[in-house]
Every structure is written in structure tokens, then in C-alpha cells.
Short mmCIF file of C-alpha atoms in Angstrom, two decimals:
data_model
loop_
_atom_site.label_atom_id
_atom_site.label_comp_id
_atom_site.label_asym_id
_atom_site.label_seq_id
_atom_site.Cartn_x
_atom_site.Cartn_y
_atom_site.Cartn_z
CA MET H 1296 2.64 -19.42 1.49
CA ASN H 1297 -0.85 -20.71 0.85
CA VAL H 1298 -2.29 -19.56 -2.45
CA ALA H 1299 -6.05 -19.00 -2.35
CA ASP H 1300 -8.43 -19.36 -5.25
CA THR H 1301 -8.31 -16.23 -7.41
CA ASP H 1302 -11.34 -17.01 -9.58
CA GLY H 1303 -13.95 -14.28 -9.84
CA LEU H 1304 -14.19 -10.88 -8.26
CA TRP H 1305 -13.39 -12.10 -4.75
CA GLY H 1306 -10.04 -13.34 -6.05
CA LEU H 1307 -8.87 -9.74 -6.17
CA PHE H 1308 -8.48 -9.89 -2.39
CA ASP H 1309 -6.55 -13.17 -2.27
CA ALA H 1310 -2.80 -13.67 -2.24
CA GLN H 1311 -1.03 -14.68 -5.43
CA PRO H 1312 2.09 -16.82 -5.75
CA ASP H 1313 5.44 -15.14 -6.19
CA PRO H 1314 6.35 -14.97 -9.91
CA PRO H 1315 9.76 -16.11 -11.10
CA GLY H 1316 12.54 -13.63 -10.35
CA LEU H 1317 13.12 -13.35 -14.09
CA VAL H 1318 9.80 -11.46 -14.40
CA ALA H 1319 11.12 -8.63 -12.22
CA LEU H 1320 14.33 -8.36 -14.25
CA ILE H 1321 12.72 -8.49 -17.69
CA THR H 1322 9.91 -6.06 -16.90
CA GLY H 1323 12.35 -3.70 -15.21
CA ALA H 1324 14.63 -3.71 -18.25
CA ALA H 1325 11.67 -3.19 -20.58
CA ALA H 1326 10.37 -0.27 -18.50
CA LEU H 1327 13.83 1.30 -18.47
CA LEU H 1328 14.11 1.05 -22.24
CA LEU H 1329 10.68 2.63 -22.59
CA VAL H 1330 11.52 5.52 -20.27
CA VAL H 1331 14.78 6.36 -22.06
CA SER H 1332 13.27 5.99 -25.53
CA GLY H 1333 11.98 8.73 -27.82
CA THR H 1334 8.56 8.29 -29.41
CA PRO H 1335 7.48 5.31 -27.24
CA TRP H 1336 8.14 7.40 -24.13
CA ARG H 1337 6.08 10.31 -25.47
CA LEU H 1338 3.15 7.94 -25.93
CA ALA H 1339 3.54 6.15 -22.59
CA ARG H 1340 4.10 9.46 -20.81
CA ASN H 1341 0.33 10.00 -20.89
CA LEU H 1342 0.08 7.62 -17.94
CA VAL H 1343 2.65 9.66 -16.02
CA THR H 1344 0.68 12.83 -16.79
CA ILE H 1345 -2.55 11.25 -15.52
CA VAL H 1346 -0.89 10.33 -12.23
CA HIS H 1347 0.86 13.73 -12.02
CA GLU H 1348 -2.42 15.62 -12.33
CA ALA H 1349 -4.18 13.16 -10.02
CA GLY H 1350 -1.50 13.97 -7.44
CA HIS H 1351 -2.33 17.67 -7.65
CA ALA H 1352 -6.05 16.86 -7.42
CA PHE H 1353 -5.68 14.53 -4.43
CA ALA H 1354 -3.57 17.05 -2.54
CA ALA H 1355 -6.03 19.85 -3.32
CA VAL H 1356 -8.94 17.83 -1.91
CA LEU H 1357 -6.83 16.73 1.07
CA VAL H 1358 -6.10 20.31 2.13
CA GLY H 1359 -9.68 21.46 1.61
CA ARG H 1360 -9.41 23.27 -1.71
CA ARG H 1361 -12.31 23.13 -4.18
CA LEU H 1362 -11.30 20.96 -7.11
CA GLN H 1363 -12.62 22.39 -10.39
CA GLY H 1364 -11.33 19.85 -12.88
CA ILE H 1365 -8.47 18.19 -14.74
CA ARG H 1366 -7.55 18.57 -18.40
CA LEU H 1367 -5.16 16.21 -20.23
CA HIS H 1368 -3.71 17.11 -23.62
CA SER H 1369 -2.31 15.08 -26.51
CA ASP H 1370 1.15 16.64 -26.06
CA THR H 1371 1.24 14.86 -22.64
CA SER H 1372 0.77 18.11 -20.74
CA GLY H 1373 -2.03 18.63 -18.29
CA VAL H 1374 -3.53 21.09 -15.85
CA THR H 1375 -5.47 20.75 -12.61
CA VAL H 1376 -7.59 23.68 -11.45
CA SER H 1377 -8.62 24.16 -7.84
CA ARG H 1378 -10.00 27.10 -5.89
CA GLY H 1379 -8.97 28.27 -2.47
CA LYS H 1380 -6.43 30.39 -0.64
CA PRO H 1381 -3.65 31.28 -3.14
CA THR H 1382 -0.90 31.03 -0.52
CA GLY H 1383 -0.10 28.99 2.55
CA PRO H 1384 0.72 25.33 3.30
CA GLY H 1385 -2.31 23.97 1.44
CA MET H 1386 -1.29 25.63 -1.81
CA VAL H 1387 2.32 24.53 -1.32
CA LEU H 1388 1.28 20.90 -0.86
CA THR H 1389 -0.99 21.10 -3.91
CA ALA H 1390 1.79 22.49 -6.09
CA LEU H 1391 4.32 19.98 -4.75
CA ALA H 1392 2.20 16.85 -5.18
CA GLY H 1393 2.36 16.49 -8.97
CA TYR H 1394 5.92 15.45 -9.81
CA PRO H 1395 6.41 12.96 -6.94
CA ALA H 1396 3.02 11.29 -7.55
CA PRO H 1397 4.08 8.69 -10.19
CA ALA H 1398 7.09 7.48 -8.20
CA LEU H 1399 5.14 7.42 -4.92
CA LEU H 1400 2.31 5.48 -6.55
CA GLY H 1401 4.89 3.08 -7.95
CA LEU H 1402 6.28 2.70 -4.44
CA ALA H 1403 2.80 1.88 -3.11
CA PHE H 1404 2.34 -0.68 -5.89
CA ALA H 1405 5.72 -2.23 -5.08
CA ALA H 1406 4.59 -2.58 -1.46
CA LEU H 1407 1.44 -4.40 -2.61
CA ILE H 1408 3.55 -6.70 -4.77
CA ALA H 1409 5.78 -7.45 -1.80
CA ALA H 1410 2.61 -8.34 0.13
CA ASP H 1411 1.48 -10.72 -2.66
CA ARG H 1412 -1.52 -8.59 -3.66
CA MET H 1413 -1.00 -8.24 -7.41
CA SER H 1414 -4.62 -8.72 -8.48
CA ILE H 1415 -5.98 -6.16 -6.03
CA LEU H 1416 -3.33 -3.76 -7.32
CA LEU H 1417 -4.77 -3.88 -10.83
CA GLY H 1418 -8.33 -3.44 -9.60
CA LEU H 1419 -7.30 -0.58 -7.33
CA ALA H 1420 -5.49 1.15 -10.19
CA ALA H 1421 -8.60 0.88 -12.38
CA LEU H 1422 -10.75 2.36 -9.59
CA LEU H 1423 -8.28 5.22 -9.12
CA LEU H 1424 -8.45 5.98 -12.82
CA LEU H 1425 -12.23 6.03 -12.72
CA GLY H 1426 -12.01 8.44 -9.79
CA VAL H 1427 -9.86 10.73 -11.92
CA LEU H 1428 -12.36 10.40 -14.77
CA VAL H 1429 -15.02 12.17 -12.69
CA MET H 1430 -12.88 15.31 -12.71
CA ILE H 1431 -11.76 15.23 -16.36
CA ARG H 1432 -13.03 18.20 -18.35
CA ASN H 1433 -11.97 17.45 -21.95
CA VAL H 1434 -12.58 14.68 -24.48
CA TYR H 1435 -8.96 13.59 -24.96
CA GLY H 1436 -8.47 13.32 -21.21
CA ALA H 1437 -11.64 11.26 -20.78
CA PHE H 1438 -10.62 8.91 -23.60
CA SER H 1439 -7.13 8.41 -22.14
CA VAL H 1440 -8.41 7.63 -18.65
CA VAL H 1441 -11.21 5.30 -19.80
CA ALA H 1442 -8.85 3.35 -22.08
CA ALA H 1443 -6.35 2.84 -19.27
CA ALA H 1444 -9.05 1.87 -16.76
CA VAL H 1445 -10.67 -0.65 -19.11
CA GLY H 1446 -7.31 -2.25 -19.88
CA LEU H 1447 -6.36 -2.59 -16.23
CA GLY H 1448 -9.78 -3.87 -15.23
CA ALA H 1449 -9.72 -6.50 -17.97
CA VAL H 1450 -6.33 -7.79 -16.87
CA ALA H 1451 -7.43 -7.84 -13.22
CA LEU H 1452 -10.61 -9.82 -13.87
CA LEU H 1453 -9.78 -11.97 -16.90
CA ALA H 1454 -6.04 -12.56 -17.22
CA PRO H 1455 -4.33 -15.63 -15.72
CA PRO H 1456 -1.92 -15.06 -12.83
CA GLY H 1457 1.17 -15.19 -15.05
CA VAL H 1458 -0.08 -12.40 -17.30
CA GLN H 1459 -1.19 -10.40 -14.29
CA ALA H 1460 2.29 -10.67 -12.80
CA VAL H 1461 3.96 -9.36 -15.96
CA CYS H 1462 1.50 -6.45 -16.24
CA VAL H 1463 1.77 -5.52 -12.58
CA TYR H 1464 5.56 -5.56 -12.54
CA ALA H 1465 5.75 -3.61 -15.82
CA ILE H 1466 3.35 -0.92 -14.61
CA THR H 1467 5.10 -0.60 -11.26
CA TRP H 1468 8.56 -0.35 -12.82
CA PHE H 1469 7.26 2.19 -15.32
CA LEU H 1470 5.82 4.40 -12.57
CA LEU H 1471 9.03 4.20 -10.53
CA LEU H 1472 11.29 4.94 -13.48
CA GLY H 1473 8.81 7.28 -15.16
CA GLY H 1474 8.77 9.40 -12.03
CA VAL H 1475 12.47 10.19 -12.50
CA ARG H 1476 12.66 11.35 -16.12
CA PRO H 1477 10.18 14.28 -15.82
CA VAL H 1478 12.38 15.87 -13.14
CA PHE H 1479 15.31 15.93 -15.58
CA GLU H 1480 13.02 17.12 -18.38
CA LEU H 1481 11.84 19.98 -16.18
CA GLN H 1482 15.40 21.06 -15.41
CA SER H 1483 16.31 20.84 -19.10
CA LYS H 1484 13.34 23.02 -20.09
CA ARG H 1485 14.20 25.61 -17.47
CA ARG H 1486 17.82 25.67 -18.63
CA ARG H 1487 16.56 26.55 -22.11
CA GLY H 1488 14.42 29.34 -20.67
CA ALA H 1489 11.14 27.45 -20.94
CA ALA H 1490 8.69 26.24 -18.26
CA ARG H 1491 9.11 29.40 -16.18
CA ASP H 1492 5.69 28.89 -14.61
CA SER H 1493 6.29 25.26 -13.67
CA ASP H 1494 5.42 23.64 -10.37
CA VAL H 1495 8.87 24.39 -8.92
CA ASP H 1496 8.61 28.05 -9.95
CA GLN H 1497 5.25 28.27 -8.20
CA LEU H 1498 6.76 26.61 -5.14
CA ALA H 1499 9.63 29.09 -5.15
CA ARG H 1500 7.22 32.03 -5.27
CA LEU H 1501 5.05 30.54 -2.53
CA THR H 1502 7.86 29.70 -0.12
CA GLY H 1503 10.88 31.83 -1.03
CA VAL H 1504 12.90 28.62 -1.33
CA PRO H 1505 15.05 28.62 -4.51
CA VAL H 1506 13.96 26.55 -7.49
CA ALA H 1507 17.20 24.54 -7.32
CA LEU H 1508 16.31 23.26 -3.85
CA TRP H 1509 12.81 22.28 -4.95
CA LEU H 1510 14.31 20.38 -7.88
CA LEU H 1511 16.57 18.62 -5.39
CA VAL H 1512 13.54 17.69 -3.28
CA LEU H 1513 11.77 16.26 -6.33
CA GLY H 1514 14.88 14.32 -7.30
CA VAL H 1515 15.32 12.86 -3.82
CA LEU H 1516 11.67 11.75 -3.72
CA ALA H 1517 11.87 10.19 -7.19
CA PHE H 1518 15.19 8.39 -6.70
CA GLY H 1519 14.32 7.38 -3.14
CA SER H 1520 11.07 5.80 -4.30
CA LEU H 1521 12.88 4.06 -7.16
CA PHE H 1522 15.55 2.67 -4.84
CA LEU H 1523 13.13 1.39 -2.20
CA GLY H 1524 10.46 0.17 -4.61
CA GLY H 1525 13.06 -1.43 -6.87
CA SER H 1526 14.56 -3.31 -3.93
CA TRP H 1527 11.12 -4.75 -3.12
CA LEU H 1528 10.53 -5.75 -6.74
CA LEU H 1529 13.93 -7.40 -7.01
CA GLU H 1530 13.67 -9.20 -3.67
CA PRO H 1531 12.96 -12.59 -5.36
CA VAL H 1532 16.17 -12.17 -7.33
CA LEU H 1533 18.32 -10.89 -4.49
CA SER H 1534 17.14 -13.35 -1.84
#
């Protein structure tokens, strides 16, 4: 593989060399520890919430609903408001899109890594965050999104390839693994009698399909993305 010059902005579109297989293992282990932790997870979960709400927003726009705004809160909860028909396939897709969004974005990032496009991944992530920023409607949400976008943009434009590789793998692993834990958290809350107006409850009311089956769908999407994306990330180790 020929490695092109990655200096400057145009370097975001060039291929980068494959990092050592050890990078995939170490960042994966670190992301797993973060996801199963206590306080560190509650802090890092803000990124999962941003992607979750962005998933709702993207689906709402995709099906022609009028997106009103996104609010992110310090307890890692969030809400996306859109206007349109309260029933039908468009509303179902909008309600469904939140929980799978982190794992599916992680899967897309893993595909870019497999295609040797790590730098463009960081720049793309920063642009996506700035797109979300346009729809943020509270101060905490705006601060969270701007901080994440600035950090990603700085790494994309200023960091050497080795640092970029570590950041890209860590973010991708975190999205893949971080897409799994919220599904279990949701089921745990519902078992305790909480979260009775969650996404899966809305989906059950909209479709008549039991909540348990919607939880199964979310679990399959999360674990399927983790399995496929993880296999791409670990390809340097397994090959």
C-alpha cells in the first residue's frame, strides 16, 4: 500500500498506513473497561447520548418530519423534538433510530478504518458534531458538542498519524461497545418500573409489537454491529 502525504487539510483524504495490531487490542480493552465502569462511563456516556439524539434527528429529517431541536442534559439524558404525523412508518423509524445509532456509527467508522481512511474519519466526525450543534437548544448541549468537535478537529489536523490511529480506534471501539450497554440499561430500568415512556414503549404503541421484541431488535443491531465492526478492527491481529 502506498502511503500518501498527509500534511495539511488535503491529507484528510489520503490513505494512512495500518497501525500495529497492538493498537486495536489495547484501545479495544480500554474502551471495554470504560463501558463497564461506573463514574467514567457516566461521563463518557455523553458522547453516546449525542449520537443517540443525532440518530433520532437524522431519521426525522430523512422521513420528512420537521426537526424542532435537540436538548442534551448533564445526567446524560436527551430529547429530540420533531413535528409531523404522530403515527406511521416515518414516526416508527424516528423512534427506532436512537438506540442503534452509536453502534451503527461505530460500524461505519470501522469500515473507514478498514479502508485506511483514519484522518478523514476524524474530520467527518467533527463535521457531524457541528451539524448536530445547529439543532442544539440548550447551553449544556452546545458546550458538550463544541468541546467534542474541537477535540476531534484538532486531532485530525494537528496530531501525528500514530496519535490519530489511537484516537480513531478508541472512539470506534467506544461507539461499538457503548451501543450495547444502553440496551441493557433500558431493560434494567423497565424491570424496575422506570422508563415507561422510552423509545421501545413508543415503538410498541405505534406498531402493536411487544416491547420485548423491540428490545431484541435493538440487541441484535448492537451486537451485530459490534461483531462485524470488531472483526474489521481486529483484522491486523487476526490476519
